[in-house]
Short mmCIF file of C-alpha atoms (C1' of nucleotides) in Angstrom, two decimals:
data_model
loop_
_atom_site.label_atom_id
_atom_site.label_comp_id
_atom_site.label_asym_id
_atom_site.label_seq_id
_atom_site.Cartn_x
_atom_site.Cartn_y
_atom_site.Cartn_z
CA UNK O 1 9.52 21.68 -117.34
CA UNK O 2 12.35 19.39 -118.03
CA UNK O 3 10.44 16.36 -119.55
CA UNK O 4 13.28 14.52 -120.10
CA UNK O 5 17.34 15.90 -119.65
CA UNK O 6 18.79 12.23 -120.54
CA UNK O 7 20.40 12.34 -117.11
CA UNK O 8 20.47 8.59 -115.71
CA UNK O 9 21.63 7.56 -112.50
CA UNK O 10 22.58 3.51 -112.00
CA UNK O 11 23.92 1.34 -109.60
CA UNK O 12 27.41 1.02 -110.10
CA UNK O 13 27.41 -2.77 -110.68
CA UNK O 14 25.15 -5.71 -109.89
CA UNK O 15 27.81 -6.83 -107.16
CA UNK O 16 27.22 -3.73 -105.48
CA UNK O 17 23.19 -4.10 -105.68
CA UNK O 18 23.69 -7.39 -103.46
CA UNK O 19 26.09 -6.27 -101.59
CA UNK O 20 23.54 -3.51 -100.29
CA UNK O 21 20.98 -6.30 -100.62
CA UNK O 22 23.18 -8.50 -98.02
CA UNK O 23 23.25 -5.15 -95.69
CA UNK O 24 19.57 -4.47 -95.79
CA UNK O 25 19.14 -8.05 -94.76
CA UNK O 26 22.49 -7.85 -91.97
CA UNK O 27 21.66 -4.35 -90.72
CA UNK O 28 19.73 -3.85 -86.98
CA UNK O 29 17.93 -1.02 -89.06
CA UNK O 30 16.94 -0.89 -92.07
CA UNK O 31 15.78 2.16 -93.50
CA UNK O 32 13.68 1.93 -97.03
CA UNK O 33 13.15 5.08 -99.15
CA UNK O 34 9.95 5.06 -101.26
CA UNK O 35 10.06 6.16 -105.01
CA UNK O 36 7.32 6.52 -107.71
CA UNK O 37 7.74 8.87 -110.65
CA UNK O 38 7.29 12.44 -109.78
CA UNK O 39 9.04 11.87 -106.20
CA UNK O 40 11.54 14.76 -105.84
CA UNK O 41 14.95 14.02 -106.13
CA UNK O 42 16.54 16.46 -103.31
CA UNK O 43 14.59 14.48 -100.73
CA UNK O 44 15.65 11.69 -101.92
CA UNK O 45 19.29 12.54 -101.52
CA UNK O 46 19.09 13.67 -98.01
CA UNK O 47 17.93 10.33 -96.68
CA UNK O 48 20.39 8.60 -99.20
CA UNK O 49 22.99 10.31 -98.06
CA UNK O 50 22.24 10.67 -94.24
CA UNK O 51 21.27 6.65 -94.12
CA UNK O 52 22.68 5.32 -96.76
CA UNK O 53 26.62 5.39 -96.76
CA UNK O 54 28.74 3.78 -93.40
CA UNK O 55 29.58 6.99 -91.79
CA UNK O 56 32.90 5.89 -89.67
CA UNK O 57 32.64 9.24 -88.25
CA UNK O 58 29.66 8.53 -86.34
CA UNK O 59 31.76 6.05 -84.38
CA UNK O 60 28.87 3.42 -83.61
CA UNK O 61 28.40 -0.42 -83.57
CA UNK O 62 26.09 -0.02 -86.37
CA UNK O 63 24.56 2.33 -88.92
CA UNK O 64 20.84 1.88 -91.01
CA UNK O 65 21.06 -0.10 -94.51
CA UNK O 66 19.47 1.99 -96.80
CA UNK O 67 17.39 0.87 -99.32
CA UNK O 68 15.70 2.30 -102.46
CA UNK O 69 12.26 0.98 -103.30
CA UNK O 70 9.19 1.50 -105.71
CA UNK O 71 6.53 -0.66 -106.57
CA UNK O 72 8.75 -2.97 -108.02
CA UNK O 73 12.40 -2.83 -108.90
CA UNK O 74 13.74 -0.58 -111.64
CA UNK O 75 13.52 2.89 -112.97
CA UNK O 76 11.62 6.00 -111.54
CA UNK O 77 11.59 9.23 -113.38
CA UNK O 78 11.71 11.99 -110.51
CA UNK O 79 10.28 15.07 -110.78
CA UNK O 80 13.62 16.87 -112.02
CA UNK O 81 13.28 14.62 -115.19
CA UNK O 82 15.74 12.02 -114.78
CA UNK O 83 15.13 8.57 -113.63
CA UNK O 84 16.42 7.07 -110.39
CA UNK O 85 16.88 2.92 -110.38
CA UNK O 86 14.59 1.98 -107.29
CA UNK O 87 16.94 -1.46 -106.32
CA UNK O 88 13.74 -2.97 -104.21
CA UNK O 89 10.66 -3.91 -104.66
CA UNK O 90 8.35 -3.31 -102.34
CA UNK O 91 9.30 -6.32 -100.18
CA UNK O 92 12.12 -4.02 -98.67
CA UNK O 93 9.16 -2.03 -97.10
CA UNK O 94 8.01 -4.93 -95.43
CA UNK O 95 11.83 -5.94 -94.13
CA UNK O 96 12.14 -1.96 -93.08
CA UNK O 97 11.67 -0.62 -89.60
CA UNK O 98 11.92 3.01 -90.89
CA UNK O 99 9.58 4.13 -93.81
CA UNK O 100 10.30 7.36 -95.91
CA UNK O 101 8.19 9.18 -97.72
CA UNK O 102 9.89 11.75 -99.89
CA UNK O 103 7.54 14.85 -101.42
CA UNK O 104 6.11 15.03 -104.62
CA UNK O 105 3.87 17.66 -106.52
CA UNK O 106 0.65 16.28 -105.13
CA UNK O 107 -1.96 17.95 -107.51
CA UNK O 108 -0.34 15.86 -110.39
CA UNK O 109 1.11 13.12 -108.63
CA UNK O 110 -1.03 10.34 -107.20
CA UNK O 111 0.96 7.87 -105.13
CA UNK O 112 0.90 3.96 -106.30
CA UNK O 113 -1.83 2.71 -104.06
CA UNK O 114 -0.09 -0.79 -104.14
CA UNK O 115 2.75 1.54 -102.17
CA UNK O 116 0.32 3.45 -100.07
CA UNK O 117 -0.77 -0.07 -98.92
CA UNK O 118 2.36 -1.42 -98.29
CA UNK O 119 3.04 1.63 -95.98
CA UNK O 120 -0.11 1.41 -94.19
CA UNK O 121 0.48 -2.40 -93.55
CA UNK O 122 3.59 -1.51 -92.05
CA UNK O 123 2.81 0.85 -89.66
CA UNK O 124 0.42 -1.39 -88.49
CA UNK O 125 3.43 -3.88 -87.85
CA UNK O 126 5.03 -1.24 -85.71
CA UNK O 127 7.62 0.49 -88.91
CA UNK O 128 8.31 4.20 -88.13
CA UNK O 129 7.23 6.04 -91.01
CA UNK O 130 8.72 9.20 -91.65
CA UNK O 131 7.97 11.88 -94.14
CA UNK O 132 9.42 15.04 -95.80
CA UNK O 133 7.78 18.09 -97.48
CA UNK O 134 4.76 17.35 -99.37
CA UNK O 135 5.31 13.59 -98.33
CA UNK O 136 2.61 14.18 -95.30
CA UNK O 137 0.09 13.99 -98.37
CA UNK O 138 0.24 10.64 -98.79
CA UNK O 139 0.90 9.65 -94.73
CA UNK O 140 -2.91 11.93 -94.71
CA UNK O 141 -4.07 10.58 -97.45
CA UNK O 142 -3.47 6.78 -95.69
CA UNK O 143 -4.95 8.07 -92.32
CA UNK O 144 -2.03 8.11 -90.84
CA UNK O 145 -2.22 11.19 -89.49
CA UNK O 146 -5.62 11.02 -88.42
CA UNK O 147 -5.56 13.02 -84.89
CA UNK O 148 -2.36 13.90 -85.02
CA UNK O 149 0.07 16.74 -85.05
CA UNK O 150 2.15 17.24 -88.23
CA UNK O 151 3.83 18.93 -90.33
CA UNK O 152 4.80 19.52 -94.54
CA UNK O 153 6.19 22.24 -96.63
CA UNK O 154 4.62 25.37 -94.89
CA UNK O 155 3.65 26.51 -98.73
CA UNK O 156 0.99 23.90 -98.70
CA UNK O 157 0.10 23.50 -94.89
CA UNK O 158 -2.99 24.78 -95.67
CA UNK O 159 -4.37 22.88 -98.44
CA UNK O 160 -3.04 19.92 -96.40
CA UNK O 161 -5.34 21.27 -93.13
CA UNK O 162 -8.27 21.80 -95.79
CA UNK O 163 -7.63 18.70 -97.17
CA UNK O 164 -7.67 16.21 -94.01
CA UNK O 165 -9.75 18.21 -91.38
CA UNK O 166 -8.53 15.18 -88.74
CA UNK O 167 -5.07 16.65 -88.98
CA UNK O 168 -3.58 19.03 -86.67
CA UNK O 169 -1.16 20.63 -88.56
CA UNK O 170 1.63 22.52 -87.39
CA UNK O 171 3.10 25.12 -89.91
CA UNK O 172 5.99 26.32 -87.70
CA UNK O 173 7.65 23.69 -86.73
CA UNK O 174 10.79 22.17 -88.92
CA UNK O 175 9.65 18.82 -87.81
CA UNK O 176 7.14 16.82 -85.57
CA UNK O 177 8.27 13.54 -83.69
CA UNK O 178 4.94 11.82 -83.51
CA UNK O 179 6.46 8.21 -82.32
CA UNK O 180 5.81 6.28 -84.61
CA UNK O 181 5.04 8.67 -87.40
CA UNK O 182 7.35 11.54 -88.00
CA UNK O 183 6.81 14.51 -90.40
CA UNK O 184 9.50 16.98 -91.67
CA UNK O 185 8.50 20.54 -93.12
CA UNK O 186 9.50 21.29 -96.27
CA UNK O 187 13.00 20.07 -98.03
CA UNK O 188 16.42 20.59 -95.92
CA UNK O 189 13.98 20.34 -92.83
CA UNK O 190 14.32 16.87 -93.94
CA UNK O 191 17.87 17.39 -93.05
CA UNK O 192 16.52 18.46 -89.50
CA UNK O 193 14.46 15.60 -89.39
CA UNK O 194 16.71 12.95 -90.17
CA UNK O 195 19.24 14.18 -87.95
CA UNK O 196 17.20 14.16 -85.45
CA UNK O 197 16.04 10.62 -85.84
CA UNK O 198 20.42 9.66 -85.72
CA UNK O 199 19.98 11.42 -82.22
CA UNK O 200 17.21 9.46 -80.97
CA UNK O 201 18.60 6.33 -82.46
CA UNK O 202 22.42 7.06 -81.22
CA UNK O 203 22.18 9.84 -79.17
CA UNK O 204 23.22 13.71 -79.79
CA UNK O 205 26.89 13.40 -79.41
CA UNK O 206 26.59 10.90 -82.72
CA UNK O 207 23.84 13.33 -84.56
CA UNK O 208 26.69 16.10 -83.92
CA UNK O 209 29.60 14.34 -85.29
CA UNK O 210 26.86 13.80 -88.82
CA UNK O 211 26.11 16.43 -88.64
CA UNK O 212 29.59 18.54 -88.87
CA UNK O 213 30.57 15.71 -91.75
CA UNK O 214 27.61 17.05 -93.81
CA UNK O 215 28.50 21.15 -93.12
CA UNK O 216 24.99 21.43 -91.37
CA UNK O 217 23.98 22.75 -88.13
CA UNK O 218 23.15 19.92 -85.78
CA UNK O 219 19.96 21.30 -84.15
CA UNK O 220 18.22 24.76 -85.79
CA UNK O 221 15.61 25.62 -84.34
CA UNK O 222 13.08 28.89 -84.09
CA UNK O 223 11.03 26.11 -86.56
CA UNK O 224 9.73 27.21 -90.13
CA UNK O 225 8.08 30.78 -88.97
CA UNK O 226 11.75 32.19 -90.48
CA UNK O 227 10.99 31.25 -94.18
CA UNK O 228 7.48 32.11 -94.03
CA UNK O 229 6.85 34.91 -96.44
CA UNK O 230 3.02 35.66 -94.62
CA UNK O 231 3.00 35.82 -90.75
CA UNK O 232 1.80 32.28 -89.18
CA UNK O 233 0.13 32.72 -85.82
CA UNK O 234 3.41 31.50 -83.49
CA UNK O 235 3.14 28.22 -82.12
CA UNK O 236 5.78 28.68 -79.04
CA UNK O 237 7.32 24.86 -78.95
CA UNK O 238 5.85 22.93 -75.38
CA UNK O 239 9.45 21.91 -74.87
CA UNK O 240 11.09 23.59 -72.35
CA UNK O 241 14.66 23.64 -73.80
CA UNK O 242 13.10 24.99 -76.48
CA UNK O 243 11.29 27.70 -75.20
CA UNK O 244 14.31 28.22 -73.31
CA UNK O 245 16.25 28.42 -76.63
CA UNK O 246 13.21 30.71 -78.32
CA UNK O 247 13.75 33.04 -75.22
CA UNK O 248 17.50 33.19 -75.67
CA UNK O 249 17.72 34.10 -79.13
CA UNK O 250 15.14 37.13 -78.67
CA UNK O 251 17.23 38.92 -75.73
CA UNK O 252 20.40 38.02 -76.76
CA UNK O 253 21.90 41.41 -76.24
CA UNK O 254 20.44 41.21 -72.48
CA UNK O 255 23.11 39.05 -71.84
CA UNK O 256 20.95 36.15 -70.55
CA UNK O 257 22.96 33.64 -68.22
CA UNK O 258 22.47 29.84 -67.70
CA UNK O 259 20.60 30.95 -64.56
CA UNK O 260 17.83 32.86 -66.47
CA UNK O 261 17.23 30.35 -69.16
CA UNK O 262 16.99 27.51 -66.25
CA UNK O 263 14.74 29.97 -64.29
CA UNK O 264 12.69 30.53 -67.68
CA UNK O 265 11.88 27.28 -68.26
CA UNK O 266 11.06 25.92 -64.69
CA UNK O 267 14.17 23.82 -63.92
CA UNK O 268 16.59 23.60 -61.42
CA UNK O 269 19.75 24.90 -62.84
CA UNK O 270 21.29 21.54 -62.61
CA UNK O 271 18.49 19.97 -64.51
CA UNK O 272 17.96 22.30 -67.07
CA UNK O 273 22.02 21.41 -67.21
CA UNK O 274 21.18 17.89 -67.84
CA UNK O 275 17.54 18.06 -70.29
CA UNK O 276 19.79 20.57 -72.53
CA UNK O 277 22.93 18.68 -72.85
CA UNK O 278 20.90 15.81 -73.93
CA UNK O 279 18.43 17.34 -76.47
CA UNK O 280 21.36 19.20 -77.99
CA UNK O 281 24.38 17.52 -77.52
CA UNK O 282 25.90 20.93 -75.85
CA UNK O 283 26.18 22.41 -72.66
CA UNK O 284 23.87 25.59 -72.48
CA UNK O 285 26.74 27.89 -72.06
CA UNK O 286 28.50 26.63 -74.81
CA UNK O 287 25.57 26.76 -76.97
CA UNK O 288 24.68 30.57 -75.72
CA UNK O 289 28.05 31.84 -77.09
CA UNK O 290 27.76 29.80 -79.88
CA UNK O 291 24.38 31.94 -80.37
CA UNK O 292 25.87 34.73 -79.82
CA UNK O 293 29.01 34.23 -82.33
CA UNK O 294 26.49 33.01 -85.10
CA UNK O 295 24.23 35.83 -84.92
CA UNK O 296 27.02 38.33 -84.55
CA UNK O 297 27.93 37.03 -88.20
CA UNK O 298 24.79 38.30 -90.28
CA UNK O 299 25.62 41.87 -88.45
CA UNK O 300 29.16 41.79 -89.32
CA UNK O 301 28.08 41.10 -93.33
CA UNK O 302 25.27 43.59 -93.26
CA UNK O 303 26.06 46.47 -91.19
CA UNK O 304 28.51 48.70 -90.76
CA UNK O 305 28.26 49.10 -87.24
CA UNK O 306 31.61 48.92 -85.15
CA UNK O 307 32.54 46.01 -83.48
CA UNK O 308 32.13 47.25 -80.21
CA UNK O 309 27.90 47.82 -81.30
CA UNK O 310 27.72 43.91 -82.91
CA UNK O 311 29.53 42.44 -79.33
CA UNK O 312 26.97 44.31 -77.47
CA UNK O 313 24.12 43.48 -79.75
CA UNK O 314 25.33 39.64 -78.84
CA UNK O 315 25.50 40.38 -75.57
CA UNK O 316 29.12 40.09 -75.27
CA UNK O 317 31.92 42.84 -73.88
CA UNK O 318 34.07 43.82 -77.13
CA UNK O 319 37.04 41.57 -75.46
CA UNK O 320 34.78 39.13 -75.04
CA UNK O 321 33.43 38.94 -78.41
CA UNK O 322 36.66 39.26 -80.25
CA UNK O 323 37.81 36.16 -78.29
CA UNK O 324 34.93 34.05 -78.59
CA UNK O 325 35.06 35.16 -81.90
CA UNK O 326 38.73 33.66 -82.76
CA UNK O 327 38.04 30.77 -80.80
CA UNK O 328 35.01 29.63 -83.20
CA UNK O 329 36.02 31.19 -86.12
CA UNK O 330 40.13 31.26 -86.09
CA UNK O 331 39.72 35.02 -87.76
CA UNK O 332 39.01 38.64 -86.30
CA UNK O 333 35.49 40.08 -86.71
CA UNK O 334 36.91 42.64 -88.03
CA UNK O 335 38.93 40.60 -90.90
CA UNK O 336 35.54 38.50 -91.39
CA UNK O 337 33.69 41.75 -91.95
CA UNK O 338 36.34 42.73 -94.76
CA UNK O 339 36.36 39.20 -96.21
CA UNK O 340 32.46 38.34 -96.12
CA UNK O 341 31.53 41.83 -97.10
CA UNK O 342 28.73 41.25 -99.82
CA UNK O 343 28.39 37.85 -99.89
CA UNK O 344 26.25 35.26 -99.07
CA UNK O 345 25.34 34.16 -95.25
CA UNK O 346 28.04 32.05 -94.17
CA UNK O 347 27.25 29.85 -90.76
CA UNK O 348 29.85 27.37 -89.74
CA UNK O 349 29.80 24.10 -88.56
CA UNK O 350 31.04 24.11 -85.24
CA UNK O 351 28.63 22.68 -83.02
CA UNK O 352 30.47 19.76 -81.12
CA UNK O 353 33.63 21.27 -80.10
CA UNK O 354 34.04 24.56 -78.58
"C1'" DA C 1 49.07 40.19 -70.13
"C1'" DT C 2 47.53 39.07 -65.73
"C1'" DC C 3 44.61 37.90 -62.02
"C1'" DA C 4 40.79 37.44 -58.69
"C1'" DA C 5 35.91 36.79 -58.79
"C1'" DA C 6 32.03 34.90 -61.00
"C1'" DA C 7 29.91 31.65 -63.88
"C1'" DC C 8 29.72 27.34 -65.76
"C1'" DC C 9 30.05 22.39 -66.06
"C1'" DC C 10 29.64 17.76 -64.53
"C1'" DG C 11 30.37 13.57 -61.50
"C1'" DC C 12 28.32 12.04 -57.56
"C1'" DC C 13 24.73 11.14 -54.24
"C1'" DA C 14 20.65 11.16 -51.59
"C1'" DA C 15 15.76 11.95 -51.98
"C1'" DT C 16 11.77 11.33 -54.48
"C1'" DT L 1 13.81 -1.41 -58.58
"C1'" DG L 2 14.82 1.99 -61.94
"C1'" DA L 3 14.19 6.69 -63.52
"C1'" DT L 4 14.10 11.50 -62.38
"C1'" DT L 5 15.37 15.30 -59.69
"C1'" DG L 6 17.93 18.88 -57.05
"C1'" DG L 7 21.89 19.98 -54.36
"C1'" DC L 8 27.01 19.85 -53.52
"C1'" DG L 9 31.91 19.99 -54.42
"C1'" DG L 10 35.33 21.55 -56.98
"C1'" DG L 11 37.81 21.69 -61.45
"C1'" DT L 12 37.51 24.63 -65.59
"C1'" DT L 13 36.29 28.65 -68.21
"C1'" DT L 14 34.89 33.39 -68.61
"C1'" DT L 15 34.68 38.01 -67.11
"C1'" DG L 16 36.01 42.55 -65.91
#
DNA sequence: ATCAAAACCCGCCAAT
DNA sequence: TGATTGGCGGGTTTTG
């Protein structure tokens, strides 16, 4: 436990404090992030980072203010021991049209219930409210989940299902899009989430361009199952491009085509075309070999198997491969085998282009 | 390295 | 009337 490390984050100056103030009040969308001590930090900084900062990359007539806010203005000691400077009051709730709710450690935590009330008063008023991790606790706790699907850190999924019966939560799932209540699973699926909140907002070619600036991939999906140390029962995803997507990945080395995937999920080829390119900001070509080249990686680390076996395990001839291979990567398999040998899973971020 | 065939992509349009 | 859908044409990319 790290009561206290004498780390101390502050706002740079009290000119930049109102000049944030002036774009909370300027912004179409204001975005306020709700603190109290024990919040965790890394949440925190996604939706800092994702909302906060003018991102010229995106390319957009306008981007969220971002606002920090606890009960009232001034320090919050987060759970890593350090203490954040909440800027707002809890007035910026009530100016926000998105909520977040970051996670905390709720069997020692308990939420301000001044905050809890301020959130629940502005749902009512229409605010999307939005949470991460262990943040569905107090979204639960406020009935705001009451009936609904959701999701939270897939560690405590079932003390949250124990907890509030009227929940249906989903385990599996990196995030759920509820409307007007969103939940993300546990930490970078806040990432996920976020993202895929700039996509609704601005569309997928805008939650792309993000999300190459912050080295992530634009849309994972397969959901939480992955990290799950016990099996979960599968929930397959109601989505058709996502089911589609789920069906790929398993029968890769079938060499699926467009056609099968469109057939798979009940869609004319053309529309399958269209419902894919918009969820994912790719045509579903482009993203298959994109597939392909990213799972070809982990084989290339961790076997030993020829080239020739990974292409085919992709679904790809060897030619193929190898030139699909260059064109993402800009490097041989075989040279990325001898310079990833041993080390850590490396995915790159090429998800627009290609 | 080259090339024909196949697959893919996407604007457009008419029909729901 | 506006949104969604499925087919077509044909330029582009991929395959073998």
């Amino acid at each position: 436990m790290a009561g206290s490390c004498g780390v101390r984050l502050v706002p740079a100056s009290d000119a930049n404090v109102a000049d944030r103030y002036d774009r909370v009040m300027s912004s179409p969308h204001r975005v306020a992030c709700v603190a109290f001590d024990g919040v965790v930090a890394f949440e925190l900084g996604i939706v800092a980072d994702l909302f906060g900062p003018p991102r010229p990359e995106a390319a957009v007539d306008w981007w969220y203010a971002f606002a920090l806010c606890a009960v009232a203005p001034g320090p919050v000691r987060v759970a890593g021991g350090f203490d954040v400077i909440a800027a707002h009051g809890l007035e910026a709730v009530e100016r926000a049209d998105t909520v977040v709710v970051c996670g905390f450690a709720v069997e020692h935590v308990e939420p301000p219930p001044a905050l809890v009330a301020a959130i629940v008063a502005a749902h009512t008023r229409g605010t999307r409210i939005v949470s991460i991790c262990t943040g569905a606790f107090l979204l639960a706790a406020a009935g705001l989940l009451d009936g609904r699907e959701a999701t939270t850190h897939w560690r405590w999924a079932d003390r949250l299902q124990a907890r509030f019966p009227r929940v249906r939560v989903n385990p599996s799932v990196l995030y759920v899009d509820g409307g007007d209540v969103l939940t993300a699973a546990g930490k970078a699926a806040g990432i996920d989430l976020c993202l895929h909140i700039i996509r609704s907002d601005h569309g997928a070619d805008v939650a792309n361009r993000v999300a190459r600036g912050m080295v992530v991939s634009a849309h994972r999906d397969g959901g939480q199952a992955q990290f799950i140390e016990l099996p979960v029962a599968p929930t397959p995803l109601d989505d058709p491009i996502g089911r589609a997507m789920d069906f790929a990945r398993g029968r890769l080395a079938q060499r699926v085509s467009v056609r099968d995937l469109a057939r798979h999920a009940h869609l004319s080829p053309r529309q399958f075309e269209r419902r894919f390119q918009s969820a994912t900001g790719l045509a579903p070509g482009r993203w298959l070999t994109r597939t392909r080249i990213e799972s070809s990686l982990a084989l290339l680390e961790s076997d030993a198997r020829p080239v020739e076996d990974v292409a085919a395990a992709v679904g790809l001839s060897p030619a193929g491969f190898r030139r699909h291979f260059r064109a993402h990567l800009e490097i041989s398999p075989s040279a990325y085998r001898r310079q990833f040998r041993g080390t850590a899973h490396f995915t790159p971020a090429r998800n627009a282009s290609t």
